[in-house]
Amino acid sequence: MPTVTPSRDVLSLAPVLPVVVLDDADDAVPLARALVAGGLRAVEITLRTDGALEAIRAVAAQVPEAVVGAGTVLTPGQAEAATAAGAGFLVSPGWTERLLAAATAAGVPFLPGVSTASEVMALLERGVREMKFFPAEAAGGPAFLRSLAGPLPAARFCPTGGIGPETAREYLALPNVGCVGGTWMLPADALADRDWARVTELARAAASLRG
């Protein structure tokens, strides 16, 4: 599996970070291969289903060209289990001191979620520079991040939540945005039909959003 040291590298792998929710872990490997074929190397598999850890383990073992991470990490135990399964990075909708400590101890990049300037400042004090902005559209969208760029230039974000191909470009044009998280390249009907060619096509379009 490719090694990613600072979380900044995760934000730089591709303009879009696919946020994957899988009910069937058997779909993880072909889905990851389809995303990579379209130019999206980083894949966030959320810990929202029973098979999520198995899916992470399979992608880490069988798709070496992908950088697989765990999303919706809520507890220190989940952080430990995800990294043990092979997750190369962790993503959370928010953060606590205990979760931040566990993610740091896990030794992989961590994108903690923020939605206020105070949360950003608190993480900057702790040496964290790369964060998830969530829920992006509901929490102020591009205008919010544009406002933070001046007073808090050290912070860099992966906005996620309600973003589609129409709005992704506006986020990606901001100097403090490394990538955006989204699901639009993973339509439910394509996943149900295991239409990996369609996923690759949508991933390729997403990968070209910043160019």
Coordinates of C-alpha atoms in Angstrom, one line a residue:
M1 CA 0.0 0.0 0.0
P2 CA 1.4 3.5 -0.8
T3 CA 2.8 5.3 2.2
V4 CA 1.3 8.6 3.0
T5 CA 3.1 10.5 5.8
P6 CA 1.5 13.9 6.4
S7 CA -2.2 14.3 5.9
R8 CA -1.3 17.0 3.4
D9 CA -0.4 14.2 1.0
V10 CA -3.9 12.8 1.3
L11 CA -5.3 16.1 0.3
S12 CA -3.0 16.3 -2.7
L13 CA -3.6 12.8 -4.2
A14 CA -6.6 13.9 -6.2
P15 CA -9.1 16.8 -6.3
V16 CA -11.9 14.6 -5.0
L17 CA -11.9 12.1 -2.2
P18 CA -14.7 9.5 -2.7
V19 CA -16.7 8.9 0.4
V20 CA -17.8 5.2 0.2
V21 CA -20.5 3.5 2.1
L22 CA -20.5 -0.3 1.4
D23 CA -23.1 -2.8 2.4
D24 CA -21.2 -5.7 0.8
A25 CA -17.5 -5.9 1.5
D26 CA -17.1 -8.1 -1.6
D27 CA -17.7 -4.9 -3.7
A28 CA -14.8 -3.1 -2.1
V29 CA -11.9 -4.3 -4.4
P30 CA -13.7 -3.8 -7.8
L31 CA -15.0 -0.4 -6.6
A32 CA -11.6 0.7 -5.5
R33 CA -10.1 -0.4 -8.8
A34 CA -12.7 1.4 -10.7
L35 CA -12.0 4.7 -8.8
V36 CA -8.3 4.3 -9.3
A37 CA -8.7 3.7 -13.0
G38 CA -10.6 7.0 -13.1
G39 CA -7.8 8.8 -11.4
L40 CA -9.0 8.9 -7.8
R41 CA -6.3 7.1 -5.8
A42 CA -7.5 8.0 -2.3
V43 CA -10.6 6.1 -1.1
E44 CA -12.4 6.8 2.1
I45 CA -14.5 3.8 3.3
T46 CA -16.8 5.0 6.1
L47 CA -17.3 2.9 9.2
R48 CA -21.1 3.0 8.9
T49 CA -21.7 -0.6 7.9
D50 CA -20.8 -3.9 9.5
G51 CA -18.5 -4.8 6.6
A52 CA -16.5 -1.6 6.5
L53 CA -13.4 -3.0 8.3
E54 CA -13.4 -6.1 6.1
A55 CA -13.7 -3.8 3.0
I56 CA -10.7 -1.7 4.2
R57 CA -8.7 -4.8 4.8
A58 CA -9.4 -6.2 1.3
V59 CA -8.6 -2.9 -0.5
A60 CA -5.3 -2.5 1.5
A61 CA -4.3 -6.0 0.6
Q62 CA -5.5 -6.3 -3.0
V63 CA -5.4 -2.7 -4.5
P64 CA -1.8 -1.5 -3.8
E65 CA -2.2 1.5 -6.1
A66 CA -5.0 2.9 -3.9
V67 CA -4.6 4.7 -0.6
V68 CA -7.5 3.5 1.5
G69 CA -8.7 5.3 4.5
A70 CA -11.4 5.0 7.1
G71 CA -14.2 7.6 7.5
T72 CA -16.7 8.3 10.2
V73 CA -14.2 7.4 12.8
L74 CA -15.9 8.4 16.1
T75 CA -13.9 6.6 18.9
P76 CA -10.4 5.7 19.8
G77 CA -11.3 2.0 19.4
Q78 CA -12.4 2.6 15.8
A79 CA -9.2 4.4 15.0
E80 CA -7.2 1.5 16.3
A81 CA -9.3 -1.1 14.5
A82 CA -9.2 0.8 11.2
T83 CA -5.5 1.1 11.2
A84 CA -5.1 -2.5 12.2
A85 CA -7.2 -3.3 9.1
G86 CA -4.9 -1.4 6.9
A87 CA -6.3 2.1 6.8
G88 CA -3.7 4.6 5.6
F89 CA -5.6 7.6 6.9
L90 CA -8.5 8.4 9.2
V91 CA -11.4 10.9 8.8
S92 CA -13.9 12.1 11.4
P93 CA -16.9 14.4 11.2
G94 CA -15.6 16.1 14.3
W95 CA -13.0 15.7 17.0
T96 CA -12.4 15.2 20.7
E97 CA -9.2 15.3 22.7
R98 CA -9.3 11.5 23.1
L99 CA -9.9 10.8 19.4
L100 CA -7.2 13.2 18.4
A101 CA -4.8 11.4 20.8
A102 CA -5.7 8.0 19.5
A103 CA -5.4 9.0 15.9
T104 CA -2.0 10.5 16.6
A105 CA -0.9 7.3 18.3
A106 CA -2.1 5.3 15.3
G107 CA 0.6 6.9 13.3
V108 CA -1.5 7.6 10.1
P109 CA -2.8 10.9 8.8
F110 CA -6.0 12.2 10.5
L111 CA -8.5 14.6 9.1
P112 CA -10.6 15.8 12.0
G113 CA -13.8 17.5 11.2
V114 CA -14.4 21.2 11.9
S115 CA -17.2 23.7 11.3
T116 CA -16.2 26.8 13.3
A117 CA -13.2 29.1 13.5
S118 CA -12.7 28.2 17.1
E119 CA -12.3 24.5 16.3
V120 CA -9.8 25.3 13.6
M121 CA -7.8 27.5 16.0
A122 CA -7.8 24.7 18.6
L123 CA -6.4 22.2 16.1
L124 CA -3.8 24.6 14.9
E125 CA -2.6 25.0 18.5
R126 CA -2.2 21.3 18.6
G127 CA -0.1 21.2 15.4
V128 CA -2.9 20.0 13.1
R129 CA -2.9 21.8 9.8
E130 CA -5.1 19.6 7.6
M131 CA -8.8 19.2 8.4
K132 CA -12.2 18.1 7.1
F133 CA -14.7 20.9 6.8
F134 CA -18.1 19.3 7.6
P135 CA -21.0 19.6 6.9
A136 CA -19.6 21.9 4.2
E137 CA -22.7 23.2 2.5
A138 CA -24.8 23.5 5.7
A139 CA -21.9 25.1 7.6
G140 CA -21.3 28.0 5.3
G141 CA -19.9 26.6 2.1
P142 CA -17.1 28.2 0.0
A143 CA -17.8 31.6 1.6
F144 CA -16.9 30.3 5.0
L145 CA -13.6 28.9 3.9
R146 CA -12.8 32.0 1.9
S147 CA -13.3 34.0 5.1
L148 CA -10.9 31.7 7.0
A149 CA -8.1 32.0 4.5
G150 CA -7.0 35.4 5.6
P151 CA -6.8 35.1 9.4
L152 CA -6.0 31.3 9.5
P153 CA -3.8 30.7 6.4
A154 CA -2.1 27.7 7.9
A155 CA -5.2 25.6 7.8
R156 CA -6.0 23.4 4.8
F157 CA -9.3 21.7 4.2
C158 CA -11.2 18.8 2.6
P159 CA -14.8 20.1 2.6
T160 CA -17.4 17.4 2.6
G161 CA -21.1 17.3 2.9
G162 CA -23.6 18.2 0.2
I163 CA -21.0 18.9 -2.5
G164 CA -21.6 17.8 -6.1
P165 CA -19.8 18.4 -9.3
E166 CA -21.5 21.7 -9.8
T167 CA -20.2 23.2 -6.6
A168 CA -16.9 21.3 -6.3
R169 CA -15.1 23.7 -8.6
E170 CA -15.9 26.7 -6.4
Y171 CA -14.3 24.9 -3.4
L172 CA -11.3 23.7 -5.4
A173 CA -10.6 27.3 -6.5
L174 CA -9.9 28.3 -2.9
P175 CA -6.3 28.5 -1.7
N176 CA -7.0 26.7 1.5
V177 CA -8.8 23.7 -0.1
G178 CA -6.7 20.6 -1.0
C179 CA -9.6 18.4 -2.2
V180 CA -13.3 17.9 -1.7
G181 CA -15.1 14.8 -0.4
G182 CA -18.2 13.5 -2.2
T183 CA -20.3 10.7 -3.3
W184 CA -21.6 11.8 -6.7
M185 CA -19.2 9.4 -8.6
L186 CA -20.9 6.5 -6.6
P187 CA -24.6 6.6 -7.6
A188 CA -26.7 4.1 -5.9
D189 CA -27.9 2.4 -9.1
A190 CA -24.4 2.0 -10.4
L191 CA -23.3 0.3 -7.1
A192 CA -26.4 -1.9 -7.0
D193 CA -25.7 -3.0 -10.6
R194 CA -22.0 -3.2 -10.0
D195 CA -21.5 -1.0 -13.0
W196 CA -17.8 -0.4 -12.4
A197 CA -17.3 1.1 -15.9
R198 CA -19.7 3.9 -15.0
V199 CA -18.0 4.5 -11.7
T200 CA -14.7 4.8 -13.6
E201 CA -16.2 7.3 -16.0
L202 CA -17.6 9.5 -13.2
A203 CA -14.4 9.2 -11.3
R204 CA -12.4 10.4 -14.4
A205 CA -14.7 13.4 -14.7
A206 CA -14.2 14.2 -11.0
A207 CA -10.4 13.9 -11.3
S208 CA -10.4 16.5 -14.0
L209 CA -12.3 19.1 -11.9
R210 CA -9.0 20.8 -10.9
G211 CA -6.9 21.2 -14.0

